[in-house]
């Protein structure tokens, strides 16, 4: 009996009955929120911005720049007074600017930072200092490895945002594109300064890149 | 058959055991829409009486999501209707969901008035539904029952606190008054938030228990983190490092402890609770000061270790210039 009724509809004068409230006046169409706004709400937030995605991007990028800052700090601590000191310092200053941008974005969008920051603090410094102890080539190899992973990561994020809806993320896309170009420049600088002559370059590069990818995966979620 | 269906529905629509049973029976079945349909239909038939329209016929359920039947009905009524009303239908479906949400909100808000008498329970929801002019069976649309009522109340309190703090900060900025010290701000924010529980104080322990049930736990944890994040943000915290977590964790712990104290506080205007709150905040600020001192010491130690490493490297000859 119920099966038959479930395919029926209550209709009165061409309008579905649920539009009428008993004991009260009819709800006029103007009282309802516009369909666009409710559709936007379904997409997860006002203005069509996917808040979960935005938070994830800002959180992981902030963690990445924080780690890079600590990496260059470690390298500078060992090689800062050597011939490559000024080059490392220049790259370090650019990473600091990146970090500041992401901190501003984080505060503006009320995004929480990753809980693993203390770990990246220590790990970044140790990796930077450790590779720098292998010499100038080691430090440059580390830079090349990290910047390659970071550039790929930024490219992936840019692609994701473009697939979603570029109009809603214009500012973030601009930031990501500029930072990706900066990181590629660091990558090329590292190659120019004999990164490939580091001891065990292939192993070193692979290990560091694996570590970076794991860090990215964890920072997105935790 | 149609008359039988109509009679059956009229029986079910009486605000009695029948309707609640019918709705709850359907809730356990596969299609939740059916339960909604029964509730809405029972409400309509209970109050509006019979609708003598040809298109009603044997129809006694309605599903806003089913588009074919609307098309048929509309073709019956108005043959000149254009076919681009699939957008219309989608709009109607979304509008239907919004109507349900608004109805839920109305019932929840009204049910809060009955909490002191009936506690945080389905009875309060049923009373709220009846007070809103719906049948008591409309309370069946809350699948999680009393838990939804508590979660709604906590969410409303948080929203109210957010408005209050935003207005206060806007006023301070306009009058260019000095920013209050953080501890005082936190104390006032927590006090105003906890005072919102006072009308329901007799039943608040029940509410706290409901918030700890497994079905409410994700929501209640979320609400607590939103609350402490909001309070700290309004207090001026803009930290982007691990302090973000330590501060919010501290405040959440203080809030929970003070809430527990408040439940069994019998002093005049909860004086003991507020003094407990002040003491905990004072302890917390001492702890953060100590923590920052430890951090400074740690940094100096690290500098020392680096210096030692460089010295060792120099002594071993790795820093020779040729």
mmCIF file of N, CA, C and O in Angstrom, chain B residues 192-247:
data_model
loop_
_atom_site.group_PDB
_atom_site.id
_atom_site.type_symbol
_atom_site.label_atom_id
_atom_site.label_comp_id
_atom_site.label_asym_id
_atom_site.label_seq_id
_atom_site.Cartn_x
_atom_site.Cartn_y
_atom_site.Cartn_z
ATOM 1 N N UNK B 192 30.461 35.388 30.457
ATOM 2 C CA UNK B 192 29.209 35.616 29.722
ATOM 3 C C UNK B 192 28.759 34.348 29.019
ATOM 4 O O UNK B 192 27.548 34.079 28.931
ATOM 5 N N UNK B 193 29.706 33.552 28.545
ATOM 6 C CA UNK B 193 29.311 32.305 27.870
ATOM 7 C C UNK B 193 28.690 31.329 28.864
ATOM 8 O O UNK B 193 27.671 30.693 28.567
ATOM 9 N N UNK B 194 29.276 31.237 30.067
ATOM 10 C CA UNK B 194 28.738 30.283 31.036
ATOM 11 C C UNK B 194 27.416 30.764 31.618
ATOM 12 O O UNK B 194 26.557 29.960 31.964
ATOM 13 N N UNK B 195 27.227 32.070 31.672
ATOM 14 C CA UNK B 195 25.968 32.587 32.200
ATOM 15 C C UNK B 195 24.787 32.203 31.328
ATOM 16 O O UNK B 195 23.643 32.191 31.776
ATOM 17 N N UNK B 196 25.073 31.907 30.032
ATOM 18 C CA UNK B 196 23.972 31.506 29.148
ATOM 19 C C UNK B 196 23.368 30.174 29.576
ATOM 20 O O UNK B 196 22.284 29.818 29.119
ATOM 21 N N UNK B 197 24.099 29.419 30.431
ATOM 22 C CA UNK B 197 23.554 28.138 30.882
ATOM 23 C C UNK B 197 22.611 28.295 32.062
ATOM 24 O O UNK B 197 21.908 27.350 32.405
ATOM 25 N N UNK B 198 22.620 29.484 32.697
ATOM 26 C CA UNK B 198 21.907 29.624 33.969
ATOM 27 C C UNK B 198 20.422 29.270 33.867
ATOM 28 O O UNK B 198 19.905 28.580 34.747
ATOM 29 N N UNK B 199 19.700 29.694 32.812
ATOM 30 C CA UNK B 199 18.275 29.326 32.775
ATOM 31 C C UNK B 199 18.048 27.817 32.763
ATOM 32 O O UNK B 199 16.973 27.352 33.124
ATOM 33 N N UNK B 200 19.063 27.032 32.319
ATOM 34 C CA UNK B 200 18.873 25.589 32.206
ATOM 35 C C UNK B 200 19.728 24.841 33.201
ATOM 36 O O UNK B 200 20.022 23.656 33.035
ATOM 37 N N UNK B 201 20.127 25.546 34.276
ATOM 38 C CA UNK B 201 21.135 24.990 35.170
ATOM 39 C C UNK B 201 20.699 23.686 35.815
ATOM 40 O O UNK B 201 21.513 22.791 36.007
ATOM 41 N N UNK B 202 19.402 23.567 36.126
ATOM 42 C CA UNK B 202 18.953 22.337 36.794
ATOM 43 C C UNK B 202 19.179 21.121 35.928
ATOM 44 O O UNK B 202 19.396 20.026 36.404
ATOM 45 N N UNK B 203 19.083 21.302 34.596
ATOM 46 C CA UNK B 203 19.170 20.166 33.682
ATOM 47 C C UNK B 203 20.497 20.127 32.942
ATOM 48 O O UNK B 203 20.647 19.363 32.002
ATOM 49 N N UNK B 204 21.460 21.028 33.346
ATOM 50 C CA UNK B 204 22.652 21.129 32.517
ATOM 51 C C UNK B 204 23.526 19.896 32.587
ATOM 52 O O UNK B 204 24.204 19.541 31.626
ATOM 53 N N UNK B 205 23.523 19.196 33.734
ATOM 54 C CA UNK B 205 24.352 17.993 33.808
ATOM 55 C C UNK B 205 23.851 16.950 32.814
ATOM 56 O O UNK B 205 24.643 16.230 32.201
ATOM 57 N N UNK B 206 22.537 16.889 32.615
ATOM 58 C CA UNK B 206 22.002 15.971 31.607
ATOM 59 C C UNK B 206 22.507 16.358 30.220
ATOM 60 O O UNK B 206 22.881 15.501 29.411
ATOM 61 N N UNK B 207 22.514 17.680 29.969
ATOM 62 C CA UNK B 207 22.991 18.145 28.663
ATOM 63 C C UNK B 207 24.455 17.786 28.454
ATOM 64 O O UNK B 207 24.856 17.348 27.368
ATOM 65 N N UNK B 208 25.262 17.974 29.499
ATOM 66 C CA UNK B 208 26.683 17.646 29.369
ATOM 67 C C UNK B 208 26.867 16.157 29.088
ATOM 68 O O UNK B 208 27.709 15.747 28.300
ATOM 69 N N UNK B 209 26.045 15.338 29.758
ATOM 70 C CA UNK B 209 26.111 13.906 29.499
ATOM 71 C C UNK B 209 25.753 13.582 28.058
ATOM 72 O O UNK B 209 26.401 12.763 27.400
ATOM 73 N N UNK B 210 24.712 14.234 27.549
ATOM 74 C CA UNK B 210 24.298 13.993 26.156
ATOM 75 C C UNK B 210 25.390 14.384 25.180
ATOM 76 O O UNK B 210 25.577 13.738 24.154
ATOM 77 N N UNK B 211 26.118 15.463 25.513
ATOM 78 C CA UNK B 211 27.171 15.912 24.605
ATOM 79 C C UNK B 211 28.327 14.927 24.542
ATOM 80 O O UNK B 211 29.131 14.986 23.621
ATOM 81 N N UNK B 212 28.430 14.042 25.542
ATOM 82 C CA UNK B 212 29.536 13.087 25.544
ATOM 83 C C UNK B 212 29.169 11.765 24.896
ATOM 84 O O UNK B 212 30.013 10.890 24.775
ATOM 85 N N UNK B 213 27.898 11.628 24.462
ATOM 86 C CA UNK B 213 27.532 10.369 23.809
ATOM 87 C C UNK B 213 28.229 10.285 22.455
ATOM 88 O O UNK B 213 28.546 11.301 21.857
ATOM 89 N N UNK B 214 28.458 9.048 21.951
ATOM 90 C CA UNK B 214 29.231 8.894 20.709
ATOM 91 C C UNK B 214 28.647 9.660 19.525
ATOM 92 O O UNK B 214 29.377 10.179 18.706
ATOM 93 N N UNK B 215 27.308 9.734 19.430
ATOM 94 C CA UNK B 215 26.744 10.420 18.252
ATOM 95 C C UNK B 215 26.909 11.918 18.334
ATOM 96 O O UNK B 215 26.884 12.608 17.335
ATOM 97 N N UNK B 216 27.089 12.449 19.561
ATOM 98 C CA UNK B 216 27.242 13.896 19.694
ATOM 99 C C UNK B 216 28.692 14.316 19.765
ATOM 100 O O UNK B 216 29.000 15.496 19.610
ATOM 101 N N UNK B 217 29.604 13.348 20.003
ATOM 102 C CA UNK B 217 30.983 13.721 20.306
ATOM 103 C C UNK B 217 31.665 14.547 19.218
ATOM 104 O O UNK B 217 32.261 15.575 19.538
ATOM 105 N N UNK B 218 31.580 14.157 17.928
ATOM 106 C CA UNK B 218 32.232 15.001 16.916
ATOM 107 C C UNK B 218 31.715 16.430 16.942
ATOM 108 O O UNK B 218 32.504 17.387 16.930
ATOM 109 N N UNK B 219 30.371 16.566 17.036
ATOM 110 C CA UNK B 219 29.799 17.917 17.059
ATOM 111 C C UNK B 219 30.257 18.691 18.268
ATOM 112 O O UNK B 219 30.598 19.876 18.172
ATOM 113 N N UNK B 220 30.251 18.051 19.451
ATOM 114 C CA UNK B 220 30.554 18.815 20.659
ATOM 115 C C UNK B 220 32.022 19.223 20.687
ATOM 116 O O UNK B 220 32.348 20.335 21.124
ATOM 117 N N UNK B 221 32.907 18.340 20.183
ATOM 118 C CA UNK B 221 34.335 18.713 20.129
ATOM 119 C C UNK B 221 34.516 19.887 19.179
ATOM 120 O O UNK B 221 35.217 20.866 19.491
ATOM 121 N N UNK B 222 33.850 19.796 18.017
ATOM 122 C CA UNK B 222 33.911 20.890 17.043
ATOM 123 C C UNK B 222 33.463 22.201 17.663
ATOM 124 O O UNK B 222 34.108 23.237 17.499
ATOM 125 N N UNK B 223 32.324 22.153 18.377
ATOM 126 C CA UNK B 223 31.768 23.383 18.952
ATOM 127 C C UNK B 223 32.708 23.958 19.995
ATOM 128 O O UNK B 223 32.875 25.181 20.086
ATOM 129 N N UNK B 224 33.323 23.083 20.793
ATOM 130 C CA UNK B 224 34.240 23.582 21.820
ATOM 131 C C UNK B 224 35.450 24.251 21.179
ATOM 132 O O UNK B 224 35.873 25.338 21.605
ATOM 133 N N UNK B 225 36.017 23.616 20.130
ATOM 134 C CA UNK B 225 37.179 24.230 19.485
ATOM 135 C C UNK B 225 36.801 25.548 18.822
ATOM 136 O O UNK B 225 37.566 26.517 18.875
ATOM 137 N N UNK B 226 35.595 25.603 18.217
ATOM 138 C CA UNK B 226 35.163 26.874 17.621
ATOM 139 C C UNK B 226 35.048 27.945 18.685
ATOM 140 O O UNK B 226 35.409 29.106 18.467
ATOM 141 N N UNK B 227 34.510 27.554 19.859
ATOM 142 C CA UNK B 227 34.322 28.522 20.932
ATOM 143 C C UNK B 227 35.640 29.112 21.374
ATOM 144 O O UNK B 227 35.805 30.340 21.434
ATOM 145 N N UNK B 228 36.622 28.240 21.681
ATOM 146 C CA UNK B 228 37.880 28.773 22.204
ATOM 147 C C UNK B 228 38.640 29.524 21.123
ATOM 148 O O UNK B 228 39.304 30.540 21.411
ATOM 149 N N UNK B 229 38.524 29.068 19.868
ATOM 150 C CA UNK B 229 39.181 29.800 18.783
ATOM 151 C C UNK B 229 38.610 31.193 18.664
ATOM 152 O O UNK B 229 39.340 32.184 18.501
ATOM 153 N N UNK B 230 37.268 31.288 18.761
ATOM 154 C CA UNK B 230 36.614 32.588 18.652
ATOM 155 C C UNK B 230 37.054 33.508 19.773
ATOM 156 O O UNK B 230 37.406 34.675 19.538
ATOM 157 N N UNK B 231 37.071 32.981 21.013
ATOM 158 C CA UNK B 231 37.421 33.831 22.144
ATOM 159 C C UNK B 231 38.852 34.338 22.002
ATOM 160 O O UNK B 231 39.128 35.527 22.202
ATOM 161 N N UNK B 232 39.773 33.443 21.641
ATOM 162 C CA UNK B 232 41.161 33.878 21.512
ATOM 163 C C UNK B 232 41.328 34.867 20.365
ATOM 164 O O UNK B 232 42.081 35.838 20.483
ATOM 165 N N UNK B 233 40.645 34.613 19.255
ATOM 166 C CA UNK B 233 40.780 35.534 18.118
ATOM 167 C C UNK B 233 40.300 36.919 18.493
ATOM 168 O O UNK B 233 40.939 37.927 18.177
ATOM 169 N N UNK B 234 39.158 36.962 19.220
ATOM 170 C CA UNK B 234 38.635 38.271 19.621
ATOM 171 C C UNK B 234 39.533 38.914 20.663
ATOM 172 O O UNK B 234 39.590 40.142 20.772
ATOM 173 N N UNK B 235 40.241 38.069 21.451
ATOM 174 C CA UNK B 235 41.156 38.635 22.449
ATOM 175 C C UNK B 235 42.409 39.185 21.796
ATOM 176 O O UNK B 235 43.227 39.801 22.470
ATOM 177 N N UNK B 236 42.580 38.957 20.507
ATOM 178 C CA UNK B 236 43.709 39.535 19.796
ATOM 179 C C UNK B 236 44.811 38.551 19.474
ATOM 180 O O UNK B 236 45.881 38.937 19.016
ATOM 181 N N UNK B 237 44.566 37.244 19.697
ATOM 182 C CA UNK B 237 45.609 36.269 19.405
ATOM 183 C C UNK B 237 45.735 36.076 17.905
ATOM 184 O O UNK B 237 44.772 35.755 17.238
ATOM 185 N N UNK B 238 46.944 36.310 17.381
ATOM 186 C CA UNK B 238 47.170 36.112 15.948
ATOM 187 C C UNK B 238 48.325 35.144 15.745
ATOM 188 O O UNK B 238 49.072 35.256 14.778
ATOM 189 N N UNK B 239 48.494 34.218 16.644
ATOM 190 C CA UNK B 239 49.656 33.335 16.555
ATOM 191 C C UNK B 239 49.476 32.336 15.425
ATOM 192 O O UNK B 239 48.366 31.910 15.116
ATOM 193 N N UNK B 240 50.585 31.987 14.805
ATOM 194 C CA UNK B 240 50.561 31.033 13.693
ATOM 195 C C UNK B 240 51.514 29.883 13.953
ATOM 196 O O UNK B 240 51.893 29.167 13.038
ATOM 197 N N UNK B 241 51.939 29.719 15.187
ATOM 198 C CA UNK B 241 52.837 28.606 15.507
ATOM 199 C C UNK B 241 52.155 27.721 16.544
ATOM 200 O O UNK B 241 50.924 27.747 16.668
ATOM 201 N N UNK B 242 52.935 26.945 17.270
ATOM 202 C CA UNK B 242 52.317 25.979 18.160
ATOM 203 C C UNK B 242 51.559 26.632 19.304
ATOM 204 O O UNK B 242 50.710 25.999 19.949
ATOM 205 N N UNK B 243 51.840 27.905 19.549
ATOM 206 C CA UNK B 243 51.072 28.636 20.571
ATOM 207 C C UNK B 243 49.586 28.584 20.304
ATOM 208 O O UNK B 243 48.774 28.639 21.217
ATOM 209 N N UNK B 244 49.240 28.503 18.999
ATOM 210 C CA UNK B 244 47.827 28.423 18.624
ATOM 211 C C UNK B 244 47.161 27.295 19.402
ATOM 212 O O UNK B 244 46.050 27.440 19.928
ATOM 213 N N UNK B 245 47.862 26.141 19.452
ATOM 214 C CA UNK B 245 47.292 24.962 20.092
ATOM 215 C C UNK B 245 47.335 25.054 21.601
ATOM 216 O O UNK B 245 46.360 24.704 22.279
ATOM 217 N N UNK B 246 48.484 25.531 22.139
ATOM 218 C CA UNK B 246 48.598 25.559 23.601
ATOM 219 C C UNK B 246 47.571 26.507 24.190
ATOM 220 O O UNK B 246 46.906 26.193 25.183
ATOM 221 N N UNK B 247 47.383 27.652 23.578
ATOM 222 C CA UNK B 247 46.432 28.622 24.117
ATOM 223 C C UNK B 247 45.018 28.077 24.091
ATOM 224 O O UNK B 247 44.261 28.198 25.059
#
